[in-house]
Tab-separated table of C-alpha atoms in Angstrom:
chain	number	residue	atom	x	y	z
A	1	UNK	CA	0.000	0.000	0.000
A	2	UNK	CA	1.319	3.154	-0.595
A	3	UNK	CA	0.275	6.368	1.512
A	4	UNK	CA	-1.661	9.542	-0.449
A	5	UNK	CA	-1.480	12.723	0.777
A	6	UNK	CA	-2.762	14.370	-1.690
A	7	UNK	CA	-6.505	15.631	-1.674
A	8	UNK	CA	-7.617	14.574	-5.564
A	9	UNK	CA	-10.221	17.918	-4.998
A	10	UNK	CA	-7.241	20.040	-4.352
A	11	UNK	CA	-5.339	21.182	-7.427
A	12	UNK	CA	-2.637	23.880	-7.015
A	13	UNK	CA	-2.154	26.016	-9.686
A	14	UNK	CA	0.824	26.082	-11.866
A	15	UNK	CA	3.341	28.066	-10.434
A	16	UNK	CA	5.624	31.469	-11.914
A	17	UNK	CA	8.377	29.876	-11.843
A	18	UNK	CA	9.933	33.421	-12.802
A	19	UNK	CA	9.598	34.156	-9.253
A	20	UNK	CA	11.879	31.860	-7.789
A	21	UNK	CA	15.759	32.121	-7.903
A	22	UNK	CA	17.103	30.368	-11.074
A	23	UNK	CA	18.131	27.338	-9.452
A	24	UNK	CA	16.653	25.876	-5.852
A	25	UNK	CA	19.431	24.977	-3.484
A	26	UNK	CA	18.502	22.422	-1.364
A	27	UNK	CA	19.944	20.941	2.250
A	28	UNK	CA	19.498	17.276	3.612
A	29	UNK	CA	21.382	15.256	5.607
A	30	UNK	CA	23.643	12.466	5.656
A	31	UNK	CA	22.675	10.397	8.855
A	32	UNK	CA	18.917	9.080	7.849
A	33	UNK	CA	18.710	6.500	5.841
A	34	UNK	CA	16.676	5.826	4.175
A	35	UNK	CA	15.562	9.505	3.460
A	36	UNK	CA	19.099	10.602	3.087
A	37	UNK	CA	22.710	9.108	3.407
A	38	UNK	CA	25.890	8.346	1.447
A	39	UNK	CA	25.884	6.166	-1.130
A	40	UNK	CA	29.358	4.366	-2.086
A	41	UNK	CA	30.433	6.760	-3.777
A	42	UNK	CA	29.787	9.869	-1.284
A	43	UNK	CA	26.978	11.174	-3.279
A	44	UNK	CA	23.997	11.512	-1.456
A	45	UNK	CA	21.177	8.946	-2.020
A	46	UNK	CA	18.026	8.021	-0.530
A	47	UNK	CA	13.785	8.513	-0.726
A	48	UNK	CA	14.161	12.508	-0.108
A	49	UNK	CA	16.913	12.845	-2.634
A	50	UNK	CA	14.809	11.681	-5.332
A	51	UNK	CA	11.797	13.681	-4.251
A	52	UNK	CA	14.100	16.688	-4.596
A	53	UNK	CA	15.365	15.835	-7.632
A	54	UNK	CA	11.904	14.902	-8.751
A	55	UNK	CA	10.665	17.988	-7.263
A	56	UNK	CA	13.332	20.256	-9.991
A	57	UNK	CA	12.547	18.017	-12.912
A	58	UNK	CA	8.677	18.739	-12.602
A	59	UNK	CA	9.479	22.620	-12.122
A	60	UNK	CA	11.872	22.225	-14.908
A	61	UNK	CA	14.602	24.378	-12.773
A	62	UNK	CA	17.684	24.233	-11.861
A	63	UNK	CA	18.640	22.563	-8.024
A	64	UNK	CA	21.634	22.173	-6.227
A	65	UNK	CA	21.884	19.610	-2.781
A	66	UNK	CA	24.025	19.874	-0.110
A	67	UNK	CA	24.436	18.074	2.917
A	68	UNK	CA	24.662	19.979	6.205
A	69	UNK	CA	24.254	18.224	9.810
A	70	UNK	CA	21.141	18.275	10.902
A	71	UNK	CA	21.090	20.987	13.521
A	72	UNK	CA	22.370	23.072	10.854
A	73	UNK	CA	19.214	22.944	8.851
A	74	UNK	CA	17.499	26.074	9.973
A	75	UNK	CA	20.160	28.688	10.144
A	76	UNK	CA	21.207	27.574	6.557
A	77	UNK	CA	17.746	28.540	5.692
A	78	UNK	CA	16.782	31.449	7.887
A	79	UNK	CA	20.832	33.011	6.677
A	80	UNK	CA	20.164	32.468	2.676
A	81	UNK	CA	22.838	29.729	2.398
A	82	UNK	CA	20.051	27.692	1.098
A	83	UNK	CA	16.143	27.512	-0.284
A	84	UNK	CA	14.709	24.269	0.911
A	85	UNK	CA	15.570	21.289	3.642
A	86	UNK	CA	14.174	18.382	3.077
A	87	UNK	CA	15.375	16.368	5.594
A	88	UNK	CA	12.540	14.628	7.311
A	89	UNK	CA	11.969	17.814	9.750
A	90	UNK	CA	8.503	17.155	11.317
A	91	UNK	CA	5.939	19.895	11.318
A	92	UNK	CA	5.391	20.358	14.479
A	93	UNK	CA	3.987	23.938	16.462
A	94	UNK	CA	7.250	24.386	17.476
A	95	UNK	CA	8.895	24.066	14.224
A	96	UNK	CA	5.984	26.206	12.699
A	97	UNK	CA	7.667	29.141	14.425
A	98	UNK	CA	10.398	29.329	12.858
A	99	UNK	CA	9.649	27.709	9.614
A	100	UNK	CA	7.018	27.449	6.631
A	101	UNK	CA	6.267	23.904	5.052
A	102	UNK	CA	5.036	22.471	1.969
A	103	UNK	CA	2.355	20.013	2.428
A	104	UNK	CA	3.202	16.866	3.964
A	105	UNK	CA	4.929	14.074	2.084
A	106	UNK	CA	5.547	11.794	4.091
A	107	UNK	CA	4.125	10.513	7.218
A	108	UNK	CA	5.889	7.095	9.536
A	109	UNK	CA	3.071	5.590	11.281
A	110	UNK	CA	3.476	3.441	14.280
A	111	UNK	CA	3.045	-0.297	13.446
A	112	UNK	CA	2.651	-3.775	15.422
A	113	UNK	CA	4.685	-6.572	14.290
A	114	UNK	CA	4.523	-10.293	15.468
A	115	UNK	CA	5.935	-13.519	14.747
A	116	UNK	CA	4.667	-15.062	11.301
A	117	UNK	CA	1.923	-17.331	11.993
A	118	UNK	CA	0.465	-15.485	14.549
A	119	UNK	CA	-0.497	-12.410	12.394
A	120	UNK	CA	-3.881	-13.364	11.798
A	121	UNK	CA	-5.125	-12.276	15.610
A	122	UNK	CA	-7.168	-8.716	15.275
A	123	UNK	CA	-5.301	-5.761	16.572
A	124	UNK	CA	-7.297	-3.969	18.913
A	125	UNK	CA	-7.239	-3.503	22.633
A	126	UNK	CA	-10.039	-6.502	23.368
A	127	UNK	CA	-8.133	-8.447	21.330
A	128	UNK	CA	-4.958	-7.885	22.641
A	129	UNK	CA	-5.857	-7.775	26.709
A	130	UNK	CA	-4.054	-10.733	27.367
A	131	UNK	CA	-1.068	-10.398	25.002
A	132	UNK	CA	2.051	-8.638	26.471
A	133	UNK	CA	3.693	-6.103	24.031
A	134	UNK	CA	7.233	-4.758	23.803
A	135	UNK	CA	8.105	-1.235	23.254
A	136	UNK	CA	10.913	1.326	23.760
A	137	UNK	CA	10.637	2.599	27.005
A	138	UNK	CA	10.084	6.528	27.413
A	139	UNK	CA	8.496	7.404	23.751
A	140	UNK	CA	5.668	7.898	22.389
A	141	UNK	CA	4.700	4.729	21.492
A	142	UNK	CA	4.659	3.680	24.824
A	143	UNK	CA	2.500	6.357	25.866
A	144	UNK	CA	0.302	5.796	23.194
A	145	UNK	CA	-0.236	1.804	24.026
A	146	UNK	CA	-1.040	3.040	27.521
A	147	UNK	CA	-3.818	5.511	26.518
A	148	UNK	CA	-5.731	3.436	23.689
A	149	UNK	CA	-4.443	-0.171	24.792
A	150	UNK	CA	-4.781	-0.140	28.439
A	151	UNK	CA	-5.404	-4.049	29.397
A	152	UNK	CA	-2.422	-5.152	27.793
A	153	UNK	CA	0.621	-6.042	29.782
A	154	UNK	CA	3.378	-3.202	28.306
A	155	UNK	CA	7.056	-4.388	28.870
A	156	UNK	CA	9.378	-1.563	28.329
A	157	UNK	CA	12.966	-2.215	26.416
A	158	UNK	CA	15.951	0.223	26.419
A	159	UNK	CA	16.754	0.067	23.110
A	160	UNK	CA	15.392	-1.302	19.563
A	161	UNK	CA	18.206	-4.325	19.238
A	162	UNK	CA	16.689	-5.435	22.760
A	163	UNK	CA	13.047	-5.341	21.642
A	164	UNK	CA	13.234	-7.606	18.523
A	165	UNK	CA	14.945	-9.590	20.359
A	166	UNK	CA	12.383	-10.160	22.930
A	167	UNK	CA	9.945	-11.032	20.118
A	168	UNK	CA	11.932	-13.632	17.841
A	169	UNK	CA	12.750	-15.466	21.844
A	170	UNK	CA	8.874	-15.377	22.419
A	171	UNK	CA	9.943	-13.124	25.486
A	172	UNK	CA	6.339	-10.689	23.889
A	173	UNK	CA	3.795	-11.496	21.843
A	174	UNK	CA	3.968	-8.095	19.780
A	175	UNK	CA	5.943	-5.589	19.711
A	176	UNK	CA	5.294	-1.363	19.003
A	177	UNK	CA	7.150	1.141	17.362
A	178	UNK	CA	7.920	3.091	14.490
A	179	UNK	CA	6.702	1.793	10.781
A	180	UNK	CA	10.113	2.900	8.923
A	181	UNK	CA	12.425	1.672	11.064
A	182	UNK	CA	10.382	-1.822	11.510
A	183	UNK	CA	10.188	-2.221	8.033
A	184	UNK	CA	13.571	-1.658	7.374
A	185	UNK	CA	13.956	-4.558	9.579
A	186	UNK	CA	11.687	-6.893	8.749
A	187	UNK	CA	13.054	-6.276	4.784
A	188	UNK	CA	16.879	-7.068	6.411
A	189	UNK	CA	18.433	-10.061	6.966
A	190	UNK	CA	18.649	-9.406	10.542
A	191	UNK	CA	15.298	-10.753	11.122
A	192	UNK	CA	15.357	-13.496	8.771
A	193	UNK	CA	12.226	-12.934	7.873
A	194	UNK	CA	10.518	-13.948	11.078
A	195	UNK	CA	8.030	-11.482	11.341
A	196	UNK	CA	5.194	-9.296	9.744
A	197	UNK	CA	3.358	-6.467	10.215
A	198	UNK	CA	-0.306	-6.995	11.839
A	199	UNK	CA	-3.270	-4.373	12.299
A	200	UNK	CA	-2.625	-0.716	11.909
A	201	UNK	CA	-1.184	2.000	10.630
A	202	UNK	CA	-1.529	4.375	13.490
A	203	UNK	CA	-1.214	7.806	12.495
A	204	UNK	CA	-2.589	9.836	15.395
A	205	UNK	CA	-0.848	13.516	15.534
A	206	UNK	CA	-1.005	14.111	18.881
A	207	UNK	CA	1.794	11.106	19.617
A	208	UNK	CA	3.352	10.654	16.159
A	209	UNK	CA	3.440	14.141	14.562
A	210	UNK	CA	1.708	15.570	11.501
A	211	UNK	CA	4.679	13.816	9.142
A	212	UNK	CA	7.955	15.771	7.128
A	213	UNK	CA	7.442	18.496	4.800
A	214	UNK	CA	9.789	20.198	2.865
A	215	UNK	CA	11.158	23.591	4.887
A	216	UNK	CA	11.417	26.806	3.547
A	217	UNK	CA	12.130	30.287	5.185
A	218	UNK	CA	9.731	32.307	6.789
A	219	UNK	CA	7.707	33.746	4.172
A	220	UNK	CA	8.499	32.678	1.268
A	221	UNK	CA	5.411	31.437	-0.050
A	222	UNK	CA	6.784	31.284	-3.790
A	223	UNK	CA	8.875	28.835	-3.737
A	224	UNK	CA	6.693	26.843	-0.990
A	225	UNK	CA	3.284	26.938	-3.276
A	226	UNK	CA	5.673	25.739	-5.974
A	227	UNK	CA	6.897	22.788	-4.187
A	228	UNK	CA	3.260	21.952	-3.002
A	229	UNK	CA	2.299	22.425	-6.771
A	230	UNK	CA	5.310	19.989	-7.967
A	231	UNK	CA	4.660	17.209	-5.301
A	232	UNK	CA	0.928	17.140	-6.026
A	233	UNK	CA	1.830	16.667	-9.864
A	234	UNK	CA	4.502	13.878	-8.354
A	235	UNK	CA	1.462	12.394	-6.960
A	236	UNK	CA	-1.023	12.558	-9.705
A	237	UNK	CA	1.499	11.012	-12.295
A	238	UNK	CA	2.932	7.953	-10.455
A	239	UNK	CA	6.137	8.832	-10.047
A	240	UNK	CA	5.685	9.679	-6.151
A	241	UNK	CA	4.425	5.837	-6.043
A	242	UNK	CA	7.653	4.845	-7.799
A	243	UNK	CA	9.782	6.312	-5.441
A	244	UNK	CA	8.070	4.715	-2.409
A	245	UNK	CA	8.611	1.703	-3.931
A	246	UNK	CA	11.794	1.739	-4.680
A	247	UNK	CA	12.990	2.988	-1.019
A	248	UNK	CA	10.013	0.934	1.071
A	249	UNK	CA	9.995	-2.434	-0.391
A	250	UNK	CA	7.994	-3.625	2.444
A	251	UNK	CA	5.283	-0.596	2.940
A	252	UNK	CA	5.070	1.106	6.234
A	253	UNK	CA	1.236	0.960	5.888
């Protein structure tokens, strides 16, 4: 399955693109695959590196990547050293102070994953209030399986290594936790493929965030209502789908 975003009511309209700067210089990072990393040969690779470039070929304009660390991201925009970061920075209020977004392009749901042959159990709290579940202590998935899944027995692990662990030793019956990073597991060869996702996606904002959109500066609603314009047209012509494809092999819905 792969996620829309993209309300098929809303159409932007075509942008000026003799508004914008003649070429859109983008910043990522190197650290998150697989949204953006090295590839062998030092060039940077990965799901938002194609949406970028994606993103410049629709536009037909110009675009330039760099990679800066992470906590580098918003100076490089707010000083002019650069247009656009798309580098998985949530929208959040608190980023929404200091920063304008495109829409949302991406959004990692929280996901349950269990042993194969026991993924055909329903996933909801009745169902589940005698199963014990595994999750990193201290986030938000915890706090979420003790709001909406109360009567199950939640066992708290200090690290993700530790809690697929617990499941492929039968130590929990499920474990919790973040779509992406499951499913980039589960499509490894560190689990040797004893597991599969069951019930879900779970999307709710108020534990998992509103999802990534591509940052601009403060008021620049040009070049932000073109990238909106250019990732709905992504959408609407398949090649968004591709993409997701390619970098989720194993969908995190």
């Amino acid at each position: 399955m792969v996620p829309g975003f993209w309300d098929p009511k809303r159409r932007p309209d075509r942008p000026d693109v003799t508004r914008l700067p003649t070429q859109i210089r983008f910043v990522t990072t190197e650290d998150y695959p697989p949204f953006s990393f090295r590839g062998e040969d030092g060039r940077p690779v990965g799901f938002n590196v194609d949406v970028a470039r994606a993103i410049c070929t629709e536009l037909a304009i110009r675009c330039t990547l760099e990679i800066v660390p992470f906590e580098a991201l918003a100076d490089a925009l707010a000083s002019g050293k650069a247009d656009a970061a798309i580098a998985g920075i949530a929208i959040t209020p608190v980023t929404r102070e200091t920063l304008d977004f495109s829409d949302r392009y991406f959004r990692s749901p929280a996901r349950f994953v269990a042993l194969r042959g026991d993924g055909g159990a329903k996933v909801t709290p009745d169902a589940l209030g005698s199963k014990t579940v595994g999750v990193i202590g201290g986030t938000a998935h915890e706090a979420f399986l003790h709001d909406f899944f109360g009567e199950i027995a939640v066992r708290a692990f200090p690290d993700p290594d530790a809690l697929r662990a617990a499941l492929r030793k039968g130590e929990v019956d499920l474990i919790f936790g973040d779509g992406v990073q499951l499913a980039l597991w589960l499509n490894g060869t560190g689990s040797e493929n004893c597991c599969a996702f069951v019930g879900g996606p779970f999307t709710e904002s108020l534990y998992f965030g509103e999802g990534m959109g591509i940052a601009v500066k403060r008021g620049n609603d040009a070049l932000r209502q073109s990238l909106n314009y250019a990732l709905a047209q992504l959408w609407e012509e398949g090649v968004y789908t591709d993409l997701y494809l390619r970098w989720f092999p194993i969908s995190v819905y």
